[in-house]
Tab-separated table of C-alpha atoms in Angstrom:
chain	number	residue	atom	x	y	z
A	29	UNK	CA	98.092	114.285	49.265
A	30	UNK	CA	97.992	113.936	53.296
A	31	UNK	CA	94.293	113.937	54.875
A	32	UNK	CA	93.907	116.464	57.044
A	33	UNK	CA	93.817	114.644	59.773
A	34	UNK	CA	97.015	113.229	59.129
A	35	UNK	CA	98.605	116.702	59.240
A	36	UNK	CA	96.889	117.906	62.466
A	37	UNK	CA	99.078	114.554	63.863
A	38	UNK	CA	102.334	115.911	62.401
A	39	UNK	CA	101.727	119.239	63.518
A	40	UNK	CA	100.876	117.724	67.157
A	41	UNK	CA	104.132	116.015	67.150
A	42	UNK	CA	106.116	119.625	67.090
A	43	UNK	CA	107.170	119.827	70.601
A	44	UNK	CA	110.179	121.085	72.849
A	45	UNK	CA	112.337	118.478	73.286
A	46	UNK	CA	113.794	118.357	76.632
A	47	UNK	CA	117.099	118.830	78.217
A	48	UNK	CA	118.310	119.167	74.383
A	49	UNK	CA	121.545	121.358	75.102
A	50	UNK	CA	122.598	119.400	78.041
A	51	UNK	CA	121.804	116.014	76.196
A	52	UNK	CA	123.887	117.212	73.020
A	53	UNK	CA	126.542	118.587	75.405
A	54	UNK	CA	126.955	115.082	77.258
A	55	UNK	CA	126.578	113.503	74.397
A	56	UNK	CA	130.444	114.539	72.954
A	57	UNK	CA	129.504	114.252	69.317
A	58	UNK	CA	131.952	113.697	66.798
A	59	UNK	CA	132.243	113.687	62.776
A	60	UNK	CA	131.095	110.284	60.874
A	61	UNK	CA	129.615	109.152	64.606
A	62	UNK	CA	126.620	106.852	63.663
A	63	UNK	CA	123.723	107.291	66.902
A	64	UNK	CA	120.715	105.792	68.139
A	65	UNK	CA	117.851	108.084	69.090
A	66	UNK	CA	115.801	105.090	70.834
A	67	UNK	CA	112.594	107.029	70.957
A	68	UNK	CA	112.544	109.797	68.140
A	69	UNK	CA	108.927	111.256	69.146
A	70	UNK	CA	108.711	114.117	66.948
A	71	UNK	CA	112.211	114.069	65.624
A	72	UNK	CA	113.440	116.938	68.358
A	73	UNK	CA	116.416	115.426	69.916
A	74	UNK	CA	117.858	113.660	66.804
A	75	UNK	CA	117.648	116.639	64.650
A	76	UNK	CA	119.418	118.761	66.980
A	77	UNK	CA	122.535	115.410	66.947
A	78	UNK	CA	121.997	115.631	63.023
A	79	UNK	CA	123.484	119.254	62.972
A	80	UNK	CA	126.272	119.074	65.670
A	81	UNK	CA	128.774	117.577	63.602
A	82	UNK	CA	129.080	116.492	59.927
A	83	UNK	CA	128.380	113.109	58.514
A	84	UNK	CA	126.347	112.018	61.129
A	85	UNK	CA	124.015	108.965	60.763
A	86	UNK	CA	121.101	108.519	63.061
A	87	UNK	CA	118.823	105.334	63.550
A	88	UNK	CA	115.793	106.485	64.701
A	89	UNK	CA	113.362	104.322	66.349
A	90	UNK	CA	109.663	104.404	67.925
A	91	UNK	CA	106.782	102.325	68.663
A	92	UNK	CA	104.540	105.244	67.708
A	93	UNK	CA	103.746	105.196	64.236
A	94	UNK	CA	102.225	108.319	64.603
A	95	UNK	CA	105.714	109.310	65.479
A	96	UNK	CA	107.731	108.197	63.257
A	97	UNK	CA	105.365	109.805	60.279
A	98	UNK	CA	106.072	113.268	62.067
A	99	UNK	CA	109.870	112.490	62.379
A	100	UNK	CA	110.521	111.619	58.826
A	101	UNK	CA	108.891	114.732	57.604
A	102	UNK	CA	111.201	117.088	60.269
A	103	UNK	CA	114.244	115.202	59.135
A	104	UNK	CA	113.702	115.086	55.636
A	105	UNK	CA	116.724	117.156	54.606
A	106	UNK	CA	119.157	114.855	55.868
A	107	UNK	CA	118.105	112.134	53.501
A	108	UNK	CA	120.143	109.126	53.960
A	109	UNK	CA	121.537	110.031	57.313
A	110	UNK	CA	118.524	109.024	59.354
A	111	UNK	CA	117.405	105.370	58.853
A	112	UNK	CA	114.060	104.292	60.933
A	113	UNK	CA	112.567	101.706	62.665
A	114	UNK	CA	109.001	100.960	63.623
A	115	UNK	CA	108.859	98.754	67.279
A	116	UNK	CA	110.118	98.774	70.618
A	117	UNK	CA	113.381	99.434	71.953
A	118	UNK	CA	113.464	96.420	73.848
A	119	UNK	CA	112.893	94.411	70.682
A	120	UNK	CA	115.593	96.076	68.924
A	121	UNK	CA	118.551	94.526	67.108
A	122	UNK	CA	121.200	96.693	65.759
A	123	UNK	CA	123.162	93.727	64.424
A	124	UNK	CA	127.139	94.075	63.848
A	125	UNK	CA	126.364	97.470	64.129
A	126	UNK	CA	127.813	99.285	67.289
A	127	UNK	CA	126.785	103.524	68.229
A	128	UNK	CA	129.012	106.152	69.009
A	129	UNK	CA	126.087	106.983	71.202
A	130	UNK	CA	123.016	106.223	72.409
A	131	UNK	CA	119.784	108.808	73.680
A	132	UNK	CA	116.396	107.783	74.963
A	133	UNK	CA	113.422	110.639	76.083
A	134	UNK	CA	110.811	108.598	78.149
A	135	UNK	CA	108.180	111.013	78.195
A	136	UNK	CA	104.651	110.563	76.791
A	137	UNK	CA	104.911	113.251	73.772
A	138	UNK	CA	102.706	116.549	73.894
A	139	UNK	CA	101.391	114.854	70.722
A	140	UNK	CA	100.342	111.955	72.318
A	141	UNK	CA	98.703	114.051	75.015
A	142	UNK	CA	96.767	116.392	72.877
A	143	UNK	CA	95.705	114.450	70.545
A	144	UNK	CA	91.968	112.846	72.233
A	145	UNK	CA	91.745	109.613	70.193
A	146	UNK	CA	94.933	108.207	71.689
A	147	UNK	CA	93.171	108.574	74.902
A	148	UNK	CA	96.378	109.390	77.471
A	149	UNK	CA	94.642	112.590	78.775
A	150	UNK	CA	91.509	113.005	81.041
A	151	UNK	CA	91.282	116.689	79.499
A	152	UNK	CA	89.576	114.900	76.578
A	153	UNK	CA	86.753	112.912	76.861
A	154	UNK	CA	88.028	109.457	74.899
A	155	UNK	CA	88.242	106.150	74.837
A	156	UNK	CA	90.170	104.297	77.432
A	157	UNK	CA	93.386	103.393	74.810
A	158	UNK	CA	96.598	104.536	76.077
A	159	UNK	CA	98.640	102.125	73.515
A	160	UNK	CA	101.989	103.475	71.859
A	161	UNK	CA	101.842	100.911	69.582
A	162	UNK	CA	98.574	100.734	67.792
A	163	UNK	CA	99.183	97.028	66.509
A	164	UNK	CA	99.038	95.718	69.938
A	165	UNK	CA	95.725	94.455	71.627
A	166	UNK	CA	95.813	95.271	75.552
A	167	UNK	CA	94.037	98.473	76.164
A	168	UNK	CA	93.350	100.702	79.138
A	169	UNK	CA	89.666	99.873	78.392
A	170	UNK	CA	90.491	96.139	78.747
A	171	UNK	CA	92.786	96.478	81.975
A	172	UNK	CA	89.651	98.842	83.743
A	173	UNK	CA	86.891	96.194	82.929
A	174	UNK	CA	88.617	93.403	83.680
A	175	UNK	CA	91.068	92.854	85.831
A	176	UNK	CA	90.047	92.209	89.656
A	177	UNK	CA	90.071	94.631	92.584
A	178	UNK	CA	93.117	93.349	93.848
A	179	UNK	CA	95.038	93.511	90.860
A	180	UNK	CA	93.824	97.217	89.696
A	181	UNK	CA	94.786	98.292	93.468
A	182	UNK	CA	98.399	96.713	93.713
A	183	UNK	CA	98.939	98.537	89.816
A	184	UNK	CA	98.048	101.489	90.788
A	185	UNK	CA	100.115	101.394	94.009
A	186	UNK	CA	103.523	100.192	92.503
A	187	UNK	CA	103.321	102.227	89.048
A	188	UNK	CA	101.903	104.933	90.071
A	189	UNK	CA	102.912	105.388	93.639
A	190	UNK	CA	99.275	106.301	94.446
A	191	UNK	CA	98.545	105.825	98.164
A	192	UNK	CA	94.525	105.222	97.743
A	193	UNK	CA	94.869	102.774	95.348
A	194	UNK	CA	92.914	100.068	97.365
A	195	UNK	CA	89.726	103.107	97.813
A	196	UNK	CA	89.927	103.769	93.962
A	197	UNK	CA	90.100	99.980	92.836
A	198	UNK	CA	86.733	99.028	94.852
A	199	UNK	CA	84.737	102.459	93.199
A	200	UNK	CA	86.172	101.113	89.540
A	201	UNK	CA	85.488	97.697	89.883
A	202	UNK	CA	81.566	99.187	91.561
A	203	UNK	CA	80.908	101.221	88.914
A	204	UNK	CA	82.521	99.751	85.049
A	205	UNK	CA	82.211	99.279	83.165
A	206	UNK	CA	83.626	102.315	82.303
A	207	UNK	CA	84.599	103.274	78.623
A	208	UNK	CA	85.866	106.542	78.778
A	209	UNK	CA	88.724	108.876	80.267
A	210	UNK	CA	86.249	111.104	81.672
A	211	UNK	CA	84.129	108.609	83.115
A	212	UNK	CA	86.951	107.346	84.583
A	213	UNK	CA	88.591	110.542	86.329
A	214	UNK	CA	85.069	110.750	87.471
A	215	UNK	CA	84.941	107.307	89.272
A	216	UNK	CA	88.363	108.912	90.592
A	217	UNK	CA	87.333	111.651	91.813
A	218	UNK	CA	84.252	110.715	93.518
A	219	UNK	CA	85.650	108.684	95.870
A	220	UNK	CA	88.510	110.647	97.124
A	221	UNK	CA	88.731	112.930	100.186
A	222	UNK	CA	88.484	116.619	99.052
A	223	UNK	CA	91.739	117.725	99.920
A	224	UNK	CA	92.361	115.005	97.889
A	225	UNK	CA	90.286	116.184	95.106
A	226	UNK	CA	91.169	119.589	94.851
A	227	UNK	CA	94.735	119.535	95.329
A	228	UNK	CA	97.990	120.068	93.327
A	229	UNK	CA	97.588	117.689	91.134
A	230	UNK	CA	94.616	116.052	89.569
A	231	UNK	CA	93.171	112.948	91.397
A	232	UNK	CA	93.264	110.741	88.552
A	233	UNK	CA	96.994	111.726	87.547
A	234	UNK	CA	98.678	108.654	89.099
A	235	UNK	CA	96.168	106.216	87.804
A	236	UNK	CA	96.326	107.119	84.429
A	237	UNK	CA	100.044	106.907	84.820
A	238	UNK	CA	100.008	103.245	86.036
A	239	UNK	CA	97.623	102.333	83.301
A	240	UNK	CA	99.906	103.765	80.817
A	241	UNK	CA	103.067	102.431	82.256
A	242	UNK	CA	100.929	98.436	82.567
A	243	UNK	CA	99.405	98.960	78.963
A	244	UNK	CA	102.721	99.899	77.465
A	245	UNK	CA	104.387	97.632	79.469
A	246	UNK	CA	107.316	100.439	79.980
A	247	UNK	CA	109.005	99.262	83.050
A	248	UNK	CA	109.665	95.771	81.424
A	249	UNK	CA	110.713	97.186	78.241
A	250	UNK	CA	112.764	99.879	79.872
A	251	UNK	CA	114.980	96.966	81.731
A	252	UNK	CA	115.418	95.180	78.879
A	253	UNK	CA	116.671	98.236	76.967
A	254	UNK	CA	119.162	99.068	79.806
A	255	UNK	CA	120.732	95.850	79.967
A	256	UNK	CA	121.148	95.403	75.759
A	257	UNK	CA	122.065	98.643	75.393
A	258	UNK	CA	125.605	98.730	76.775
A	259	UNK	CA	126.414	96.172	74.353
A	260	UNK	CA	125.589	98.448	71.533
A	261	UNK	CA	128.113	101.380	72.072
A	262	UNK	CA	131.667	101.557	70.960
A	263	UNK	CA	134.174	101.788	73.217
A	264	UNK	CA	134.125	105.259	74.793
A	265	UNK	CA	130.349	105.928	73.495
A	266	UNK	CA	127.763	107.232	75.193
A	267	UNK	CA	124.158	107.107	76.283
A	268	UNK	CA	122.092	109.009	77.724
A	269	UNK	CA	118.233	108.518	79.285
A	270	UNK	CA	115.458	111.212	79.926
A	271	UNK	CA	112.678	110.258	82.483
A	272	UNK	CA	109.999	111.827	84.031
A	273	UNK	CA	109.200	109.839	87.161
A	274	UNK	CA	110.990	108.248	89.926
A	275	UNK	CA	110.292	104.590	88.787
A	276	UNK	CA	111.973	104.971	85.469
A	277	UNK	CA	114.846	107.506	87.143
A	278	UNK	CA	115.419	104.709	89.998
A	279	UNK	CA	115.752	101.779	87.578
A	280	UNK	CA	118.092	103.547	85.363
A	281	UNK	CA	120.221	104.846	87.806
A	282	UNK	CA	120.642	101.460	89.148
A	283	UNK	CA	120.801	99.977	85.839
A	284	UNK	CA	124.044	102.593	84.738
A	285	UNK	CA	125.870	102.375	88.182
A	286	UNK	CA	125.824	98.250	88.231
A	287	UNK	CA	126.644	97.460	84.727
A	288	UNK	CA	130.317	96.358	84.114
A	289	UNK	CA	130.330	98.165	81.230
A	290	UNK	CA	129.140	101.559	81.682
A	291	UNK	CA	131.020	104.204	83.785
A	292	UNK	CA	128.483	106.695	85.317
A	293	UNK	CA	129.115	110.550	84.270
A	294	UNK	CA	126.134	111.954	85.962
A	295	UNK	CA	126.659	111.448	89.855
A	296	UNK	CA	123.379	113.265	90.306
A	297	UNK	CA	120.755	113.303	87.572
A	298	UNK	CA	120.821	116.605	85.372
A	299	UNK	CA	117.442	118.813	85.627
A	300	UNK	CA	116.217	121.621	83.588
A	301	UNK	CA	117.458	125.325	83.687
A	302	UNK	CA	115.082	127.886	85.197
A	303	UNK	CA	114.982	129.219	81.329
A	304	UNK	CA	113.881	126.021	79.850
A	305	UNK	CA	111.448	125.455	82.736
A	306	UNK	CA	109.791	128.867	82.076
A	307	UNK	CA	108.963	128.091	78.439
A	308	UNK	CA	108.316	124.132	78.804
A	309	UNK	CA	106.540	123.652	82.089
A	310	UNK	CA	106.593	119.583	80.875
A	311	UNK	CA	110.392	119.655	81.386
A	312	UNK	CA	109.520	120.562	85.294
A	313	UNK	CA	109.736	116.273	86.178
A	314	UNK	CA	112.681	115.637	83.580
A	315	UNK	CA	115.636	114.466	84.972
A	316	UNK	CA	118.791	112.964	82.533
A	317	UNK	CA	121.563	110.607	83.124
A	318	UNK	CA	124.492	109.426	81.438
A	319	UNK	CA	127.708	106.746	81.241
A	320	UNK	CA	130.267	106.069	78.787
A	321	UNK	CA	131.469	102.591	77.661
A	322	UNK	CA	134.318	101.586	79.489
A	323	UNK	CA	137.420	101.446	76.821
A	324	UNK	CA	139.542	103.728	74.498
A	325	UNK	CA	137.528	105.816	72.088
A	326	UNK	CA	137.932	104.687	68.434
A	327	UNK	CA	138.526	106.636	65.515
């Protein structure tokens, strides 16, 4: 019998997943085709590739336990067909085995979001955590506390592209420690002009995003995964990449255009619909990309 607690976290992991027709559509899925969903989250994307075609096998992989719990449960009827794995993409090894295609969604999960504990989200007042991965030991509590002015300031600048970086280092470093998401969209916000404060988007968005992206270490991982990846595919396979901000869309657009064995399908990255954006307002930032293995398709 599950906890309670443990079914509020599947239930949390039931989300939209984004860009789902045009990622199946891109995709070209076939009969027998074996895929990699590189990030499974709550199961969205690869359940959708499950019932395209028949015989499909999908590897499944995430760094979120949390995740992986909620996708086994959605994609229990297909029994055999899914196979998972617990880690990173970058750390992945498929082996001998090579995909018919391969499909990564970037974004932080609603799940993750909601849920307060996993501390993502100043809408909850939480502890500073922000890991995917709950075995690993670097938190956003440890990054806050400790790290010098200098370094907070030039990681806030580069991953998340916030232009008072150097104003909101000095008032963290002046007033930690600081243990808490709240308390720290507070420090945030205290120090920032009030345009600033009260504008479209909430002062503390960027930081939290470049404490996320440091904790996580996401950029790293992400060019890792972009240069193994190619080798995975079959000839004439694809894969395709969801991200939400222009670090991650930058990097993989560069990363599909200059490898020798990718041709780019996507000249221009493809965004939401007006119908999608309606009913997911999360998609709004999602932009996808895609390229095919260069070489005849087999089978």
């Amino acid at each position: 019998m599950e906890t309670e607690a443990e079914e509020i976290k599947k239930s949390a992991f039931v989300h939209l997943p984004v860009l789902s027709q045009e990622l199946v559509e891109y995709l070209n899925i076939r009969p027998y085709g074996h895929y990699l969903d590189a990030t499974v989250g709550g199961g969205g994307h690869s359940q959708l590739i499950l019932a395209a075609a028949p015989d499909i096998q999908v590897t499944a992989i995430d760094q979120d336990i949390e995740a992986i719990a909620a996708a086994k449960a959605k994609l229990t009827p297909y029994g055999d067909a899914v196979q998972f794995w617990h880690g990173n993409f970058a750390q992945y090894q498929p082996g001998e085995v090579l995909f018919d295609g391969i499909v990564a969604d970037l974004g932080v999960s609603s799940a993750q979001l909601d849920l307060p504990e996993r501390g993502f989200s100043f809408r909850h007042s939480a502890k500073l955590d922000m890991r995917m991965d709950q075995r690993q030991s670097l938190t956003a509590a440890d990054i806050i506390n400790h790290w010098d002015e200098v370094q907070l300031a030039d990681a806030f600048y580069q991953y998340g592209e916030e232009r008072l970086s150097r104003r909101i280092a000095r008032r963290i470093v002046e007033q930690r420690p600081l243990q808490t998401t709240k308390e720290l969209a507070d420090a945030i916000a205290s120090c920032v002009p009030r345009k600033y404060r009260y504008g479209r988007i909430h002062p503390a968005t960027r930081v939290f995003q470049a404490l996320r992206i440091v904790v996580n270490q996401e950029m790293e991982s992400l060019e890792i995964f972009l240069n193994q990846a190619p080798h995975w595919l079959k000839p004439g396979g694809r894969i395709g990449i969801i991200s939400f901000h222009s670090l991650e869309d930058r990097l993989i657009k560069h990363s599909l255009r200059d490898s020798p064995l990718l041709q780019v399908l996507t000249k221009k990255p493809v965004t939401p619909q007006t119908e999608e954006l309606e009913q997911n307002r999360r998609s709004r930032s999602a932009k996808l990309r895609f390229a095919q293995k260069i070489g005849s398709t087999t089978g």
